[in-house]
Amino acid sequence: MKLYNIANPSETATFREAVLRGSASGGGLYQPTQLAAIDDVEELLRMPFVERSARLISSIIGDEFASDDILTMVRKAFDFPVSVKAATNGTFSLELFHGPTLAFKDFGARFMAQILGHITGDRRPGEPKRITILTATSGDTGAAVAHAFLDVPGVEAIVLYPAGRISPLQEKLFCTLGRNIRTFRVDGDFDACQSLVKGSFKDEQLVKNLGLTSANSINISRLLAQICYYFEGVALIRALPGLRTAIPVISVPCGNFGNLTAGLMARRLGLPVKRFVVATNANDTIPRFLAGEPYQPRASMATLANAMDVGAPNNWSRIVALYDGDEKHIRGDLTCGSLDDDGIRQALRKLWKHGFMAEPHTAIAWSILKRSREPDEIGLFLATAHPAKFRETVEEILEVRIDLPPALSAAASRPLLSEDLPNSPEELRRRLLQIA
Ligand SMILES: *Cc1c(COP(=O)(O)O)cnc(C)c1O
């Protein structure tokens, strides 16, 4: 697959190079130069999840990796189920949270770990001897990345997260692992963490000495993995009685907009989708833009859906590039809405009245979908995290008790291993060079 740097289109890379580097020069993002539509999508939709996903990924990077290797990597990465569950009238959730860290980010992180493991096992001249994953998280990425890379040989993972802005359980899930995983608790918000990471990637000495790469949703390998579950979502809907030819509306709870980017790429490949719904929390930079305002990022604010507390979504430039910069087309194509914390509470309670337990991110996707759904439409909303992952919030709002799944209860009793980091690029640089 050939990719180009959105910030400097004459700079191109192979998929292998783009995965190793994470972001392109000047902090630009790698974007596929082309995504060719797949011939027989109907046949593809009838295949089992793992085989179909391998076929999809091979259609994109088959020029760089053997199909057998891709199938093996996909099988190892996607070793947990995806399911669809009926919610309220005409809406269905796509449960993406059955992986080891109970959130959809397991898909991207685990596939990326497979790809990097494959690349380091077959290192080429000029490629770094060691790889250091440096990533910022508003909660779920950190857990998914830490678990996916734990004990991957030749790879060290460093995760930055905002102090006091993630749930205590979330913190336990990824800051207690040790071994090749380090976690920095940053005195700042998510945007501060993200900008510390971005700054490090602009520092050539750091990049070279540590073999720095990113596992944020800016890494293209994560997006490829995420394309796959959109196809599974449509396939599962079509397996339901009376929905054999359904073309659903898909609602995506958005923070950094990686998930939506993958959905739009899936549609480019031929996935039948009626339209996409963009759902955000009170950090509504994109809904404001889609409503006709100029693009104007704001500082992020803390909400109940903290994995979406992003003021300046880092994948937005990819979406603009997918539409060739045509703002009018973007505004006409995407339905959107945002929900503040009160709205989240109400949505959770309404769903619970229907016997459906959700967590804040999923509740946003459902609520904005419901607001915009036409009576004859089949709506699919992405359930991006397990309710137990946001247990404190959900228990308080719904006045219920949630049992912890085994993965969380085991982590809850382990000591935190995080180091405190001031919001200072110089200090981060000093610590990273110590590791190198
Ligand atoms: C990361 C995350 C999101 C937002 O996904 P983006 O790709 O950043 O838009 C939504 N829900 C949950 C639970 C998440 O962890």
Coordinates of C-alpha atoms in Angstrom, one line a residue, residues 28-190:
G28 CA 1.7 14.9 9.5
L29 CA -0.5 11.8 9.2
Y30 CA -0.1 9.0 6.7
Q31 CA -3.0 8.5 4.4
P32 CA -3.5 5.7 1.8
T33 CA -3.2 7.2 -1.7
Q34 CA -6.0 5.0 -2.8
L35 CA -8.6 2.7 -1.4
A36 CA -10.0 0.5 -4.2
A37 CA -13.6 -0.8 -3.9
I38 CA -13.8 -4.5 -3.4
D39 CA -15.5 -6.4 -6.1
D40 CA -17.9 -8.8 -4.4
V41 CA -18.9 -7.2 -1.1
E42 CA -22.0 -9.5 -0.8
E43 CA -19.8 -12.6 -0.9
L44 CA -17.4 -11.0 1.5
L45 CA -20.2 -10.2 4.0
R46 CA -21.1 -13.9 4.0
M47 CA -17.6 -15.0 5.2
P48 CA -16.7 -15.6 8.9
F49 CA -15.2 -12.6 10.7
V50 CA -11.6 -13.6 10.9
E51 CA -11.4 -14.9 7.3
R52 CA -13.2 -11.9 6.0
S53 CA -11.0 -9.5 8.0
A54 CA -7.9 -11.2 6.6
R55 CA -9.3 -10.9 3.1
L56 CA -10.1 -7.2 3.6
I57 CA -6.6 -6.4 5.0
S58 CA -4.9 -8.4 2.3
S59 CA -6.8 -6.3 -0.3
I60 CA -5.1 -3.3 1.2
I61 CA -1.6 -4.5 2.2
G62 CA -1.3 -7.7 0.2
D63 CA 1.6 -6.2 -1.8
E64 CA 3.7 -6.1 1.4
F65 CA 2.6 -9.1 3.5
A66 CA 1.7 -12.7 2.4
S67 CA -2.0 -13.6 2.8
D68 CA -1.1 -16.5 5.1
D69 CA 0.8 -14.2 7.4
I70 CA -2.1 -11.8 7.5
L71 CA -4.5 -14.5 8.3
T72 CA -2.3 -15.7 11.2
M73 CA -1.9 -12.2 12.5
V74 CA -5.7 -11.4 12.3
R75 CA -6.5 -14.7 14.0
K76 CA -4.2 -13.9 16.9
A77 CA -5.4 -10.3 17.2
F78 CA -9.1 -10.9 16.8
D79 CA -9.4 -13.8 19.3
F80 CA -12.6 -12.5 20.9
P81 CA -16.2 -12.2 19.5
V82 CA -18.1 -9.2 18.1
S83 CA -21.9 -9.2 18.6
V84 CA -25.0 -7.3 17.8
K85 CA -27.7 -6.7 20.4
A86 CA -31.2 -5.2 19.9
A87 CA -31.6 -1.9 22.0
T88 CA -34.6 0.3 21.4
N89 CA -37.0 0.3 18.5
G90 CA -35.0 -0.1 15.2
T91 CA -31.6 0.4 16.9
F92 CA -28.9 -2.2 17.6
S93 CA -25.6 -2.0 19.4
L94 CA -22.4 -3.4 17.9
E95 CA -20.6 -4.8 20.9
L96 CA -16.9 -4.2 20.4
F97 CA -15.8 -4.6 24.0
H98 CA -15.2 -8.3 24.4
G99 CA -11.4 -8.1 24.2
P100 CA -9.0 -8.2 27.1
T101 CA -9.3 -4.5 28.1
L102 CA -13.1 -4.3 27.5
A103 CA -13.0 -1.6 24.9
F104 CA -13.0 -1.5 21.1
K105 CA -9.4 -0.2 21.1
D106 CA -8.2 -3.8 21.7
F107 CA -8.8 -4.4 17.9
G108 CA -6.4 -1.8 16.7
A109 CA -3.8 -2.3 19.4
R110 CA -3.7 -6.0 19.1
F111 CA -3.4 -6.0 15.4
M112 CA -0.7 -3.3 15.5
A113 CA 1.2 -5.5 18.1
Q114 CA 1.0 -8.4 15.6
I115 CA 2.3 -6.3 12.7
L116 CA 5.1 -4.8 14.7
G117 CA 6.1 -8.2 16.1
H118 CA 6.2 -9.5 12.6
I119 CA 8.3 -6.6 11.4
T120 CA 10.8 -6.8 14.3
G121 CA 11.1 -10.6 13.7
D122 CA 12.2 -9.8 10.1
R123 CA 14.2 -6.6 10.5
R124 CA 15.6 -5.0 7.4
P125 CA 18.8 -2.9 7.1
G126 CA 18.2 0.7 8.3
E127 CA 15.3 -0.2 10.5
P128 CA 15.6 0.5 14.2
K129 CA 17.1 -2.2 16.4
R130 CA 14.5 -1.5 19.1
I131 CA 11.0 -0.1 19.0
T132 CA 9.6 2.2 21.6
I133 CA 5.9 2.8 21.5
L134 CA 5.1 6.3 22.8
T135 CA 1.4 7.0 23.2
A136 CA -1.0 9.4 24.9
T137 CA -4.2 8.2 26.3
S138 CA -7.5 9.5 27.6
G139 CA -8.0 6.1 29.2
D140 CA -8.8 3.2 26.9
T141 CA -5.9 3.5 24.4
G142 CA -3.4 3.1 27.2
A143 CA -5.0 -0.1 28.5
A144 CA -5.3 -1.6 25.0
V145 CA -1.8 -0.7 24.0
A146 CA -0.2 -1.8 27.3
H147 CA -2.0 -5.2 27.1
A148 CA -1.4 -5.7 23.4
F149 CA 2.4 -5.0 23.7
L150 CA 3.1 -6.7 27.1
D151 CA 6.1 -9.0 26.6
V152 CA 6.3 -8.4 22.8
P153 CA 10.0 -8.9 22.3
G154 CA 12.1 -5.9 21.1
V155 CA 9.3 -3.5 22.0
E156 CA 9.0 -1.1 24.9
A157 CA 5.7 0.8 25.5
I158 CA 5.4 4.2 27.2
V159 CA 2.0 5.5 28.0
L160 CA 1.2 9.1 29.0
Y161 CA -2.1 9.9 30.6
P162 CA -3.7 12.9 32.4
A163 CA -3.6 12.8 36.2
G164 CA -7.1 12.6 37.7
R165 CA -8.9 12.4 34.4
I166 CA -9.3 8.7 34.1
S167 CA -11.2 6.4 36.3
P168 CA -9.3 4.6 39.1
L169 CA -10.2 1.2 37.6
Q170 CA -9.0 2.3 34.1
E171 CA -5.7 3.4 35.7
K172 CA -5.4 0.0 37.5
L173 CA -5.9 -1.8 34.2
F174 CA -2.8 -0.5 32.5
C175 CA -0.6 1.0 35.1
T176 CA 0.1 -2.2 37.1
L177 CA 1.7 -4.3 34.4
G178 CA 5.4 -3.4 34.7
R179 CA 7.9 -5.4 32.5
N180 CA 8.2 -3.6 29.1
I181 CA 5.3 -1.2 29.9
R182 CA 5.9 2.2 31.6
T183 CA 3.2 4.7 32.5
F184 CA 3.6 8.4 33.1
R185 CA 0.9 10.3 35.0
V186 CA 1.0 13.8 33.5
D187 CA 0.1 16.9 35.4
G188 CA -2.1 18.2 32.6
D189 CA -5.1 17.2 30.4
F190 CA -5.3 14.8 27.5

